[in-house]
Amino acid sequence: MKKTIQSVIMAALAISLLATSCKKDEETKTADSAPPTISFKDSLGATTYDTANFFVSPIIIGKATPTAGTTIDSIKIDVKIGGTTTPGVFEVADSAEKNGFVTVFGLKDVLKGAILVNGTTVSFTATVKDSKGKTASATISYTIVKDNGVVISKEIELGAQSNANIPYKFLGLANNFETYTAGSNGTAKNNSGNIDFVYYYGQNDKNAFGAPSNADGAKVIWATEINMWAKQNATKFRISTLTSTDFDNIKNGTKVEDAFVNIDFTGSETRDKITDVSVGQVYAFQTARGVKGIIKFTAIAADNTGSTKVVIICQN
């Protein structure tokens, strides 16, 4: 009986030691089987891009490395736009990737057809799986910002129709706010496609800016002139809720279009001329090419021999 008890104890001890040994072997194997490593980084170190450049500039550099004794088995990329995730699919790594890789790719290749709006977060998560089933992931995220920089003019002076001292009567956004002269030898005739504003002083309209297409003001005062033009652009105007102070804040501070980019020019308040303007008034406009902006009057004429001065802020 005593020998039998000893045998049972020895057997139990052996089982215990075997279990402990197996557990240690298992822990050792687990420790030896670390997951692969992967990193994602933007080539420029950027975290934001505007909608115009997102499909051009961003280049992601990805690097994956397996641990000793393993290879990279498969790879996938998940894309998340805002709150919606497009799950990737694990793709078998090719022979050149199995022992680790560095890859470079442009986001335009991943986001074909995607529509991105201001404020959206776009994330890319790359996951690699090794030959022992271990995985590792890395994520890079961007915030979409509006392509909302503005172009700001200097103070521009235009002469009224009877002002002989200031020859510049017409204005366009093109060529850094170019101004144009009237007459058969003037510059307006050959550049009519670039003219967005016609300045005149009318008996009823007083200081006025009209679209070149405006029939009851611009084409009355400047009938002979505009009849020579091959193109008469249909600029749209409307009164702006922006104050002179708001205008100056954009000009000197924010330098972005947020305050006027969403102004609607399809409603009944839209017109093709603005009249009887006063110093400090701010109006919104949209050119025939669809460029939006705001215009502030800094000086006005007393009659048709005087001049007006304006500063313009428009979309880049």
PDB file of C-alpha atoms in Angstrom:
ATOM      1  CA  MET A   1       0.000   0.000   0.000  1.00  0.00           C
ATOM      2  CA  LYS A   2       2.813   2.414   0.938  1.00  0.00           C
ATOM      3  CA  LYS A   3       4.553   1.748  -2.391  1.00  0.00           C
ATOM      4  CA  THR A   4       1.282   2.265  -4.236  1.00  0.00           C
ATOM      5  CA  ILE A   5       0.765   5.704  -2.615  1.00  0.00           C
ATOM      6  CA  GLN A   6       4.326   6.702  -3.469  1.00  0.00           C
ATOM      7  CA  SER A   7       3.765   5.622  -7.078  1.00  0.00           C
ATOM      8  CA  VAL A   8       0.593   7.732  -7.280  1.00  0.00           C
ATOM      9  CA  ILE A   9       2.404  10.773  -5.838  1.00  0.00           C
ATOM     10  CA  MET A  10       5.319  10.360  -8.249  1.00  0.00           C
ATOM     11  CA  ALA A  11       2.941  10.015 -11.167  1.00  0.00           C
ATOM     12  CA  ALA A  12       1.044  13.146 -10.123  1.00  0.00           C
ATOM     13  CA  LEU A  13       4.306  15.041  -9.738  1.00  0.00           C
ATOM     14  CA  ALA A  14       5.442  13.920 -13.168  1.00  0.00           C
ATOM     15  CA  ILE A  15       2.151  15.070 -14.718  1.00  0.00           C
ATOM     16  CA  SER A  16       2.478  18.390 -12.916  1.00  0.00           C
ATOM     17  CA  LEU A  17       6.032  18.885 -14.145  1.00  0.00           C
ATOM     18  CA  LEU A  18       5.015  17.886 -17.659  1.00  0.00           C
ATOM     19  CA  ALA A  19       2.122  20.377 -17.614  1.00  0.00           C
ATOM     20  CA  THR A  20       4.409  23.096 -16.314  1.00  0.00           C
ATOM     21  CA  SER A  21       6.985  22.275 -18.944  1.00  0.00           C
ATOM     22  CA  CYS A  22       4.345  22.362 -21.703  1.00  0.00           C
ATOM     23  CA  LYS A  23       3.039  25.672 -20.379  1.00  0.00           C
ATOM     24  CA  LYS A  24       6.552  27.148 -20.397  1.00  0.00           C
ATOM     25  CA  ASP A  25       7.137  25.806 -23.922  1.00  0.00           C
ATOM     26  CA  GLU A  26       3.833  27.358 -25.009  1.00  0.00           C
ATOM     27  CA  GLU A  27       4.749  30.697 -23.414  1.00  0.00           C
ATOM     28  CA  THR A  28       8.167  30.564 -25.044  1.00  0.00           C
ATOM     29  CA  LYS A  29       6.607  29.855 -28.431  1.00  0.00           C
ATOM     30  CA  THR A  30       4.118  32.670 -27.924  1.00  0.00           C
ATOM     31  CA  ALA A  31       6.895  35.055 -26.940  1.00  0.00           C
ATOM     32  CA  ASP A  32       8.949  33.968 -29.950  1.00  0.00           C
ATOM     33  CA  SER A  33       6.016  34.573 -32.277  1.00  0.00           C
ATOM     34  CA  ALA A  34       5.743  38.360 -32.060  1.00  0.00           C
ATOM     35  CA  PRO A  35       3.552  40.071 -34.657  1.00  0.00           C
ATOM     36  CA  PRO A  36       5.021  41.861 -37.653  1.00  0.00           C
ATOM     37  CA  THR A  37       5.506  45.650 -37.607  1.00  0.00           C
ATOM     38  CA  ILE A  38       3.985  48.204 -39.953  1.00  0.00           C
ATOM     39  CA  SER A  39       4.127  51.987 -40.242  1.00  0.00           C
ATOM     40  CA  PHE A  40       2.240  54.573 -42.290  1.00  0.00           C
ATOM     41  CA  LYS A  41       3.369  58.158 -42.849  1.00  0.00           C
ATOM     42  CA  ASP A  42       2.619  61.039 -45.183  1.00  0.00           C
ATOM     43  CA  SER A  43       5.565  61.921 -47.394  1.00  0.00           C
ATOM     44  CA  LEU A  44       5.122  65.620 -46.522  1.00  0.00           C
ATOM     45  CA  GLY A  45       4.178  65.071 -42.900  1.00  0.00           C
ATOM     46  CA  ALA A  46       0.786  66.660 -43.588  1.00  0.00           C
ATOM     47  CA  THR A  47      -2.464  65.932 -41.759  1.00  0.00           C
ATOM     48  CA  THR A  48      -4.750  68.209 -43.799  1.00  0.00           C
ATOM     49  CA  TYR A  49      -5.308  68.710 -47.502  1.00  0.00           C
ATOM     50  CA  ASP A  50      -7.781  70.825 -49.425  1.00  0.00           C
ATOM     51  CA  THR A  51     -10.174  69.267 -51.899  1.00  0.00           C
ATOM     52  CA  ALA A  52      -8.213  70.499 -54.889  1.00  0.00           C
ATOM     53  CA  ASN A  53      -4.917  68.949 -53.816  1.00  0.00           C
ATOM     54  CA  PHE A  54      -6.073  65.816 -52.028  1.00  0.00           C
ATOM     55  CA  PHE A  55      -5.973  63.754 -55.194  1.00  0.00           C
ATOM     56  CA  VAL A  56      -2.649  65.193 -56.292  1.00  0.00           C
ATOM     57  CA  SER A  57      -0.274  65.845 -53.386  1.00  0.00           C
ATOM     58  CA  PRO A  58      -0.671  63.191 -50.676  1.00  0.00           C
ATOM     59  CA  ILE A  59       1.758  60.309 -50.926  1.00  0.00           C
ATOM     60  CA  ILE A  60       1.755  57.643 -48.214  1.00  0.00           C
ATOM     61  CA  ILE A  61       4.847  55.623 -47.418  1.00  0.00           C
ATOM     62  CA  GLY A  62       4.107  52.232 -45.867  1.00  0.00           C
ATOM     63  CA  LYS A  63       6.676  49.881 -44.359  1.00  0.00           C
ATOM     64  CA  ALA A  64       6.055  46.338 -43.126  1.00  0.00           C
ATOM     65  CA  THR A  65       8.566  43.978 -41.523  1.00  0.00           C
ATOM     66  CA  PRO A  66       7.989  40.361 -40.406  1.00  0.00           C
ATOM     67  CA  THR A  67       9.606  38.923 -37.296  1.00  0.00           C
ATOM     68  CA  ALA A  68      12.304  36.271 -37.507  1.00  0.00           C
ATOM     69  CA  GLY A  69      11.046  32.924 -38.693  1.00  0.00           C
ATOM     70  CA  THR A  70       7.902  34.378 -40.315  1.00  0.00           C
ATOM     71  CA  THR A  71       6.919  35.981 -43.583  1.00  0.00           C
ATOM     72  CA  ILE A  72       4.257  38.509 -44.558  1.00  0.00           C
ATOM     73  CA  ASP A  73       1.313  36.402 -45.641  1.00  0.00           C
ATOM     74  CA  SER A  74      -1.330  38.959 -46.674  1.00  0.00           C
ATOM     75  CA  ILE A  75      -2.167  42.661 -46.694  1.00  0.00           C
ATOM     76  CA  LYS A  76      -5.336  44.761 -46.681  1.00  0.00           C
ATOM     77  CA  ILE A  77      -6.245  48.456 -46.565  1.00  0.00           C
ATOM     78  CA  ASP A  78      -9.450  49.812 -44.991  1.00  0.00           C
ATOM     79  CA  VAL A  79     -10.634  53.273 -46.018  1.00  0.00           C
ATOM     80  CA  LYS A  80     -12.873  55.390 -43.785  1.00  0.00           C
ATOM     81  CA  ILE A  81     -14.465  58.573 -45.107  1.00  0.00           C
ATOM     82  CA  GLY A  82     -16.315  60.434 -42.380  1.00  0.00           C
ATOM     83  CA  GLY A  83     -18.354  57.804 -40.553  1.00  0.00           C
ATOM     84  CA  THR A  84     -18.391  55.257 -43.354  1.00  0.00           C
ATOM     85  CA  THR A  85     -15.785  52.531 -43.582  1.00  0.00           C
ATOM     86  CA  THR A  86     -15.034  50.636 -46.754  1.00  0.00           C
ATOM     87  CA  PRO A  87     -13.495  47.394 -45.494  1.00  0.00           C
ATOM     88  CA  GLY A  88     -10.502  46.095 -47.335  1.00  0.00           C
ATOM     89  CA  VAL A  89      -9.894  42.486 -48.297  1.00  0.00           C
ATOM     90  CA  PHE A  90      -6.799  40.533 -47.313  1.00  0.00           C
ATOM     91  CA  GLU A  91      -4.762  40.026 -50.448  1.00  0.00           C
ATOM     92  CA  VAL A  92      -2.012  37.448 -50.648  1.00  0.00           C
ATOM     93  CA  ALA A  93       1.395  39.057 -50.456  1.00  0.00           C
ATOM     94  CA  ASP A  94       3.488  38.524 -53.534  1.00  0.00           C
ATOM     95  CA  SER A  95       6.954  37.038 -53.368  1.00  0.00           C
ATOM     96  CA  ALA A  96       8.624  40.452 -53.176  1.00  0.00           C
ATOM     97  CA  GLU A  97       6.518  41.416 -50.150  1.00  0.00           C
ATOM     98  CA  LYS A  98       6.799  38.267 -48.063  1.00  0.00           C
ATOM     99  CA  ASN A  99      10.088  39.234 -46.443  1.00  0.00           C
ATOM    100  CA  GLY A 100       8.971  42.817 -45.794  1.00  0.00           C
ATOM    101  CA  PHE A 101       8.411  45.795 -48.024  1.00  0.00           C
ATOM    102  CA  VAL A 102       8.327  49.557 -48.405  1.00  0.00           C
ATOM    103  CA  THR A 103       5.593  50.887 -50.660  1.00  0.00           C
ATOM    104  CA  VAL A 104       4.654  54.344 -51.863  1.00  0.00           C
ATOM    105  CA  PHE A 105       1.247  55.207 -53.277  1.00  0.00           C
ATOM    106  CA  GLY A 106      -0.881  58.245 -54.009  1.00  0.00           C
ATOM    107  CA  LEU A 107      -4.272  58.609 -52.401  1.00  0.00           C
ATOM    108  CA  LYS A 108      -5.891  59.258 -55.765  1.00  0.00           C
ATOM    109  CA  ASP A 109      -5.278  55.593 -56.561  1.00  0.00           C
ATOM    110  CA  VAL A 110      -7.282  54.519 -53.521  1.00  0.00           C
ATOM    111  CA  LEU A 111     -10.075  57.096 -53.622  1.00  0.00           C
ATOM    112  CA  LYS A 112     -11.152  57.036 -57.247  1.00  0.00           C
ATOM    113  CA  GLY A 113     -14.611  58.558 -57.521  1.00  0.00           C
ATOM    114  CA  ALA A 114     -14.815  59.671 -53.887  1.00  0.00           C
ATOM    115  CA  ILE A 115     -16.490  62.997 -53.141  1.00  0.00           C
ATOM    116  CA  LEU A 116     -14.798  64.884 -50.337  1.00  0.00           C
ATOM    117  CA  VAL A 117     -16.253  67.880 -48.505  1.00  0.00           C
ATOM    118  CA  ASN A 118     -14.852  70.342 -46.032  1.00  0.00           C
ATOM    119  CA  GLY A 119     -14.344  68.945 -42.541  1.00  0.00           C
ATOM    120  CA  THR A 120     -14.372  65.290 -43.553  1.00  0.00           C
ATOM    121  CA  THR A 121     -11.845  62.973 -41.923  1.00  0.00           C
ATOM    122  CA  VAL A 122     -10.328  60.388 -44.226  1.00  0.00           C
ATOM    123  CA  SER A 123      -8.424  57.491 -42.687  1.00  0.00           C
ATOM    124  CA  PHE A 124      -6.397  54.663 -44.169  1.00  0.00           C
ATOM    125  CA  THR A 125      -5.632  51.590 -42.090  1.00  0.00           C
ATOM    126  CA  ALA A 126      -3.167  49.029 -43.387  1.00  0.00           C
ATOM    127  CA  THR A 127      -3.135  45.564 -41.805  1.00  0.00           C
ATOM    128  CA  VAL A 128      -0.571  42.850 -42.470  1.00  0.00           C
ATOM    129  CA  LYS A 129      -0.842  39.231 -41.419  1.00  0.00           C
ATOM    130  CA  ASP A 130       2.163  36.947 -41.102  1.00  0.00           C
ATOM    131  CA  SER A 131       2.597  33.266 -41.777  1.00  0.00           C
ATOM    132  CA  LYS A 132       1.680  32.424 -38.160  1.00  0.00           C
ATOM    133  CA  GLY A 133      -1.558  34.412 -38.282  1.00  0.00           C
ATOM    134  CA  LYS A 134      -0.259  37.373 -36.282  1.00  0.00           C
ATOM    135  CA  THR A 135      -1.467  40.780 -37.442  1.00  0.00           C
ATOM    136  CA  ALA A 136      -0.357  44.375 -37.094  1.00  0.00           C
ATOM    137  CA  SER A 137      -2.079  47.583 -38.193  1.00  0.00           C
ATOM    138  CA  ALA A 138      -1.202  51.242 -38.732  1.00  0.00           C
ATOM    139  CA  THR A 139      -3.504  54.166 -39.513  1.00  0.00           C
ATOM    140  CA  ILE A 140      -2.974  57.552 -41.107  1.00  0.00           C
ATOM    141  CA  SER A 141      -5.718  60.178 -41.036  1.00  0.00           C
ATOM    142  CA  TYR A 142      -6.306  63.435 -42.877  1.00  0.00           C
ATOM    143  CA  THR A 143      -8.816  66.240 -42.452  1.00  0.00           C
ATOM    144  CA  ILE A 144     -10.222  67.798 -45.594  1.00  0.00           C
ATOM    145  CA  VAL A 145     -10.125  71.587 -45.584  1.00  0.00           C
ATOM    146  CA  LYS A 146     -11.658  73.885 -48.127  1.00  0.00           C
ATOM    147  CA  ASP A 147      -9.579  75.202 -50.958  1.00  0.00           C
ATOM    148  CA  ASN A 148     -10.657  78.607 -49.742  1.00  0.00           C
ATOM    149  CA  GLY A 149      -7.801  81.012 -50.115  1.00  0.00           C
ATOM    150  CA  VAL A 150      -8.697  84.387 -51.591  1.00  0.00           C
ATOM    151  CA  VAL A 151      -7.175  86.917 -53.967  1.00  0.00           C
ATOM    152  CA  ILE A 152      -7.221  90.514 -52.762  1.00  0.00           C
ATOM    153  CA  SER A 153      -6.834  93.539 -54.978  1.00  0.00           C
ATOM    154  CA  LYS A 154      -5.106  96.794 -54.185  1.00  0.00           C
ATOM    155  CA  GLU A 155      -7.318  99.881 -54.104  1.00  0.00           C
ATOM    156  CA  ILE A 156      -8.428 100.420 -57.709  1.00  0.00           C
ATOM    157  CA  GLU A 157      -9.540 103.771 -59.094  1.00  0.00           C
ATOM    158  CA  LEU A 158     -11.879 103.999 -62.084  1.00  0.00           C
ATOM    159  CA  GLY A 159     -12.915 107.185 -63.828  1.00  0.00           C
ATOM    160  CA  ALA A 160     -16.515 107.997 -64.678  1.00  0.00           C
ATOM    161  CA  GLN A 161     -17.447 108.346 -68.339  1.00  0.00           C
ATOM    162  CA  SER A 162     -16.627 112.086 -68.548  1.00  0.00           C
ATOM    163  CA  ASN A 163     -13.432 111.933 -66.490  1.00  0.00           C
ATOM    164  CA  ALA A 164     -10.610 112.814 -68.866  1.00  0.00           C
ATOM    165  CA  ASN A 165      -7.842 112.407 -66.300  1.00  0.00           C
ATOM    166  CA  ILE A 166      -8.439 108.774 -65.332  1.00  0.00           C
ATOM    167  CA  PRO A 167      -8.665 106.682 -68.510  1.00  0.00           C
ATOM    168  CA  TYR A 168      -9.463 103.370 -66.832  1.00  0.00           C
ATOM    169  CA  LYS A 169     -13.225 102.752 -66.931  1.00  0.00           C
ATOM    170  CA  PHE A 170     -13.649  98.973 -66.830  1.00  0.00           C
ATOM    171  CA  LEU A 171     -12.364  96.236 -64.585  1.00  0.00           C
ATOM    172  CA  GLY A 172     -11.926  92.461 -64.616  1.00  0.00           C
ATOM    173  CA  LEU A 173     -10.626  89.834 -62.240  1.00  0.00           C
ATOM    174  CA  ALA A 174      -8.273  88.430 -64.857  1.00  0.00           C
ATOM    175  CA  ASN A 175      -4.606  89.333 -64.956  1.00  0.00           C
ATOM    176  CA  ASN A 176      -4.467  90.521 -61.362  1.00  0.00           C
ATOM    177  CA  PHE A 177      -7.496  92.849 -61.561  1.00  0.00           C
ATOM    178  CA  GLU A 178      -6.624  94.477 -64.863  1.00  0.00           C
ATOM    179  CA  THR A 179      -8.323  97.761 -65.760  1.00  0.00           C
ATOM    180  CA  TYR A 180      -9.221  98.786 -69.324  1.00  0.00           C
ATOM    181  CA  THR A 181      -9.642 101.945 -71.366  1.00  0.00           C
ATOM    182  CA  ALA A 182     -12.422 102.929 -73.740  1.00  0.00           C
ATOM    183  CA  GLY A 183     -12.491 103.957 -77.392  1.00  0.00           C
ATOM    184  CA  SER A 184     -11.495 102.492 -80.716  1.00  0.00           C
ATOM    185  CA  ASN A 185      -7.857 102.633 -79.622  1.00  0.00           C
ATOM    186  CA  GLY A 186      -8.622 101.571 -76.044  1.00  0.00           C
ATOM    187  CA  THR A 187      -7.771  98.239 -74.456  1.00  0.00           C
ATOM    188  CA  ALA A 188     -11.327  97.163 -73.610  1.00  0.00           C
ATOM    189  CA  LYS A 189     -12.410  96.322 -77.146  1.00  0.00           C
ATOM    190  CA  ASN A 190      -9.822  93.569 -77.565  1.00  0.00           C
ATOM    191  CA  ASN A 191     -10.168  92.262 -74.004  1.00  0.00           C
ATOM    192  CA  SER A 192     -13.943  92.215 -73.556  1.00  0.00           C
ATOM    193  CA  GLY A 193     -13.915  88.596 -72.408  1.00  0.00           C
ATOM    194  CA  ASN A 194     -11.877  89.640 -69.363  1.00  0.00           C
ATOM    195  CA  ILE A 195     -14.138  92.528 -68.296  1.00  0.00           C
ATOM    196  CA  ASP A 196     -16.484  91.833 -65.385  1.00  0.00           C
ATOM    197  CA  PHE A 197     -17.423  95.359 -64.232  1.00  0.00           C
ATOM    198  CA  VAL A 198     -18.443  98.526 -66.020  1.00  0.00           C
ATOM    199  CA  TYR A 199     -18.291 101.727 -63.969  1.00  0.00           C
ATOM    200  CA  TYR A 200     -20.469 104.717 -64.782  1.00  0.00           C
ATOM    201  CA  TYR A 201     -22.142 107.671 -63.113  1.00  0.00           C
ATOM    202  CA  GLY A 202     -25.785 107.982 -64.085  1.00  0.00           C
ATOM    203  CA  GLN A 203     -28.340 110.680 -63.471  1.00  0.00           C
ATOM    204  CA  ASN A 204     -30.559 108.240 -61.588  1.00  0.00           C
ATOM    205  CA  ASP A 205     -28.137 105.423 -60.787  1.00  0.00           C
ATOM    206  CA  LYS A 206     -25.413 107.735 -59.433  1.00  0.00           C
ATOM    207  CA  ASN A 207     -22.214 105.735 -58.784  1.00  0.00           C
ATOM    208  CA  ALA A 208     -22.907 102.367 -60.350  1.00  0.00           C
ATOM    209  CA  PHE A 209     -21.249  99.113 -61.291  1.00  0.00           C
ATOM    210  CA  GLY A 210     -22.957  97.126 -63.991  1.00  0.00           C
ATOM    211  CA  ALA A 211     -22.360  93.859 -65.750  1.00  0.00           C
ATOM    212  CA  PRO A 212     -21.160  94.381 -69.318  1.00  0.00           C
ATOM    213  CA  SER A 213     -24.459  92.753 -70.297  1.00  0.00           C
ATOM    214  CA  ASN A 214     -26.565  95.217 -68.256  1.00  0.00           C
ATOM    215  CA  ALA A 215     -29.029  96.820 -70.677  1.00  0.00           C
ATOM    216  CA  ASP A 216     -30.498  99.684 -68.630  1.00  0.00           C
ATOM    217  CA  GLY A 217     -27.318 101.245 -67.298  1.00  0.00           C
ATOM    218  CA  ALA A 218     -23.934 100.074 -68.524  1.00  0.00           C
ATOM    219  CA  LYS A 219     -25.089  99.665 -72.136  1.00  0.00           C
ATOM    220  CA  VAL A 220     -26.896 102.997 -72.024  1.00  0.00           C
ATOM    221  CA  ILE A 221     -23.997 105.102 -70.753  1.00  0.00           C
ATOM    222  CA  TRP A 222     -21.426 103.087 -72.679  1.00  0.00           C
ATOM    223  CA  ALA A 223     -23.566 102.107 -75.673  1.00  0.00           C
ATOM    224  CA  THR A 224     -21.055 102.949 -78.390  1.00  0.00           C
ATOM    225  CA  GLU A 225     -18.239 101.318 -76.448  1.00  0.00           C
ATOM    226  CA  ILE A 226     -19.899  98.051 -75.493  1.00  0.00           C
ATOM    227  CA  ASN A 227     -21.347  97.606 -78.979  1.00  0.00           C
ATOM    228  CA  MET A 228     -17.754  97.103 -80.123  1.00  0.00           C
ATOM    229  CA  TRP A 229     -17.159  94.272 -77.688  1.00  0.00           C
ATOM    230  CA  ALA A 230     -17.227  90.694 -78.898  1.00  0.00           C
ATOM    231  CA  LYS A 231     -18.281  89.492 -75.444  1.00  0.00           C
ATOM    232  CA  GLN A 232     -20.487  91.069 -72.805  1.00  0.00           C
ATOM    233  CA  ASN A 233     -20.084  89.140 -69.568  1.00  0.00           C
ATOM    234  CA  ALA A 234     -23.160  88.621 -67.376  1.00  0.00           C
ATOM    235  CA  THR A 235     -21.826  89.434 -63.904  1.00  0.00           C
ATOM    236  CA  LYS A 236     -24.347  89.059 -61.063  1.00  0.00           C
ATOM    237  CA  PHE A 237     -24.595  91.265 -57.978  1.00  0.00           C
ATOM    238  CA  ARG A 238     -26.492  91.321 -54.736  1.00  0.00           C
ATOM    239  CA  ILE A 239     -26.427  93.277 -51.504  1.00  0.00           C
ATOM    240  CA  SER A 240     -24.205  91.605 -48.926  1.00  0.00           C
ATOM    241  CA  THR A 241     -24.854  91.279 -45.215  1.00  0.00           C
ATOM    242  CA  LEU A 242     -21.128  91.758 -44.691  1.00  0.00           C
ATOM    243  CA  THR A 243     -20.127  95.075 -43.178  1.00  0.00           C
ATOM    244  CA  SER A 244     -17.079  97.182 -43.939  1.00  0.00           C
ATOM    245  CA  THR A 245     -15.496  95.744 -40.795  1.00  0.00           C
ATOM    246  CA  ASP A 246     -16.244  92.198 -41.948  1.00  0.00           C
ATOM    247  CA  PHE A 247     -14.617  92.966 -45.278  1.00  0.00           C
ATOM    248  CA  ASP A 248     -11.489  94.324 -43.599  1.00  0.00           C
ATOM    249  CA  ASN A 249     -11.325  91.274 -41.327  1.00  0.00           C
ATOM    250  CA  ILE A 250     -11.197  88.986 -44.363  1.00  0.00           C
ATOM    251  CA  LYS A 251      -8.725  91.270 -46.134  1.00  0.00           C
ATOM    252  CA  ASN A 252      -6.346  91.667 -43.206  1.00  0.00           C
ATOM    253  CA  GLY A 253      -7.056  88.597 -41.110  1.00  0.00           C
ATOM    254  CA  THR A 254      -8.693  85.379 -42.197  1.00  0.00           C
ATOM    255  CA  LYS A 255      -7.984  85.675 -45.931  1.00  0.00           C
ATOM    256  CA  VAL A 256     -10.496  82.915 -46.664  1.00  0.00           C
ATOM    257  CA  GLU A 257     -13.738  82.812 -48.626  1.00  0.00           C
ATOM    258  CA  ASP A 258     -15.949  81.265 -45.930  1.00  0.00           C
ATOM    259  CA  ALA A 259     -18.021  84.417 -45.476  1.00  0.00           C
ATOM    260  CA  PHE A 260     -19.162  84.671 -49.098  1.00  0.00           C
ATOM    261  CA  VAL A 261     -18.586  81.364 -50.886  1.00  0.00           C
ATOM    262  CA  ASN A 262     -22.108  80.093 -50.176  1.00  0.00           C
ATOM    263  CA  ILE A 263     -23.984  83.243 -51.226  1.00  0.00           C
ATOM    264  CA  ASP A 264     -26.856  82.283 -53.529  1.00  0.00           C
ATOM    265  CA  PHE A 265     -27.090  84.206 -56.786  1.00  0.00           C
ATOM    266  CA  THR A 266     -30.206  82.450 -58.099  1.00  0.00           C
ATOM    267  CA  GLY A 267     -32.790  84.332 -56.020  1.00  0.00           C
ATOM    268  CA  SER A 268     -34.859  87.423 -56.724  1.00  0.00           C
ATOM    269  CA  GLU A 269     -32.331  89.686 -54.993  1.00  0.00           C
ATOM    270  CA  THR A 270     -29.783  89.019 -57.720  1.00  0.00           C
ATOM    271  CA  ARG A 271     -29.317  91.874 -60.178  1.00  0.00           C
ATOM    272  CA  ASP A 272     -27.005  92.825 -63.019  1.00  0.00           C
ATOM    273  CA  LYS A 273     -26.046  96.229 -61.623  1.00  0.00           C
ATOM    274  CA  ILE A 274     -25.578  97.966 -58.278  1.00  0.00           C
ATOM    275  CA  THR A 275     -26.489 101.642 -58.053  1.00  0.00           C
ATOM    276  CA  ASP A 276     -26.206 104.690 -55.821  1.00  0.00           C
ATOM    277  CA  VAL A 277     -23.399 103.075 -53.860  1.00  0.00           C
ATOM    278  CA  SER A 278     -21.817 104.807 -50.892  1.00  0.00           C
ATOM    279  CA  VAL A 279     -18.429 104.687 -49.224  1.00  0.00           C
ATOM    280  CA  GLY A 280     -17.987 101.589 -47.067  1.00  0.00           C
ATOM    281  CA  GLN A 281     -20.747  99.576 -48.731  1.00  0.00           C
ATOM    282  CA  VAL A 282     -20.010  95.916 -49.477  1.00  0.00           C
ATOM    283  CA  TYR A 283     -21.647  94.006 -52.321  1.00  0.00           C
ATOM    284  CA  ALA A 284     -21.322  90.396 -53.375  1.00  0.00           C
ATOM    285  CA  PHE A 285     -20.816  89.339 -56.975  1.00  0.00           C
ATOM    286  CA  GLN A 286     -20.443  86.292 -59.166  1.00  0.00           C
ATOM    287  CA  THR A 287     -18.743  86.540 -62.543  1.00  0.00           C
ATOM    288  CA  ALA A 288     -19.903  84.848 -65.717  1.00  0.00           C
ATOM    289  CA  ARG A 289     -17.162  82.256 -65.067  1.00  0.00           C
ATOM    290  CA  GLY A 290     -18.682  81.475 -61.664  1.00  0.00           C
ATOM    291  CA  VAL A 291     -16.070  83.173 -59.473  1.00  0.00           C
ATOM    292  CA  LYS A 292     -17.594  84.665 -56.326  1.00  0.00           C
ATOM    293  CA  GLY A 293     -16.330  87.640 -54.407  1.00  0.00           C
ATOM    294  CA  ILE A 294     -17.098  90.827 -52.530  1.00  0.00           C
ATOM    295  CA  ILE A 295     -16.427  94.422 -53.427  1.00  0.00           C
ATOM    296  CA  LYS A 296     -16.063  97.400 -51.103  1.00  0.00           C
ATOM    297  CA  PHE A 297     -16.311 101.021 -52.200  1.00  0.00           C
ATOM    298  CA  THR A 298     -13.712 103.286 -50.604  1.00  0.00           C
ATOM    299  CA  ALA A 299     -14.444 106.484 -52.579  1.00  0.00           C
ATOM    300  CA  ILE A 300     -17.236 107.687 -54.860  1.00  0.00           C
ATOM    301  CA  ALA A 301     -17.757 110.437 -57.416  1.00  0.00           C
ATOM    302  CA  ALA A 302     -19.975 113.483 -57.100  1.00  0.00           C
ATOM    303  CA  ASP A 303     -20.784 113.539 -60.820  1.00  0.00           C
ATOM    304  CA  ASN A 304     -19.803 111.977 -64.145  1.00  0.00           C
ATOM    305  CA  THR A 305     -16.434 113.752 -64.152  1.00  0.00           C
ATOM    306  CA  GLY A 306     -15.295 112.091 -60.941  1.00  0.00           C
ATOM    307  CA  SER A 307     -14.055 108.638 -60.000  1.00  0.00           C
ATOM    308  CA  THR A 308     -14.668 105.772 -57.652  1.00  0.00           C
ATOM    309  CA  LYS A 309     -12.282 103.548 -55.729  1.00  0.00           C
ATOM    310  CA  VAL A 310     -12.850  99.899 -54.848  1.00  0.00           C
ATOM    311  CA  VAL A 311     -11.136  96.945 -53.226  1.00  0.00           C
ATOM    312  CA  ILE A 312     -12.096  93.432 -54.328  1.00  0.00           C
ATOM    313  CA  ILE A 313     -11.769  90.073 -52.589  1.00  0.00           C
ATOM    314  CA  CYS A 314     -12.528  86.993 -54.654  1.00  0.00           C
ATOM    315  CA  GLN A 315     -12.029  83.250 -54.754  1.00  0.00           C
ATOM    316  CA  ASN A 316      -8.590  82.075 -55.675  1.00  0.00           C
TER     317      ASN A 316
END
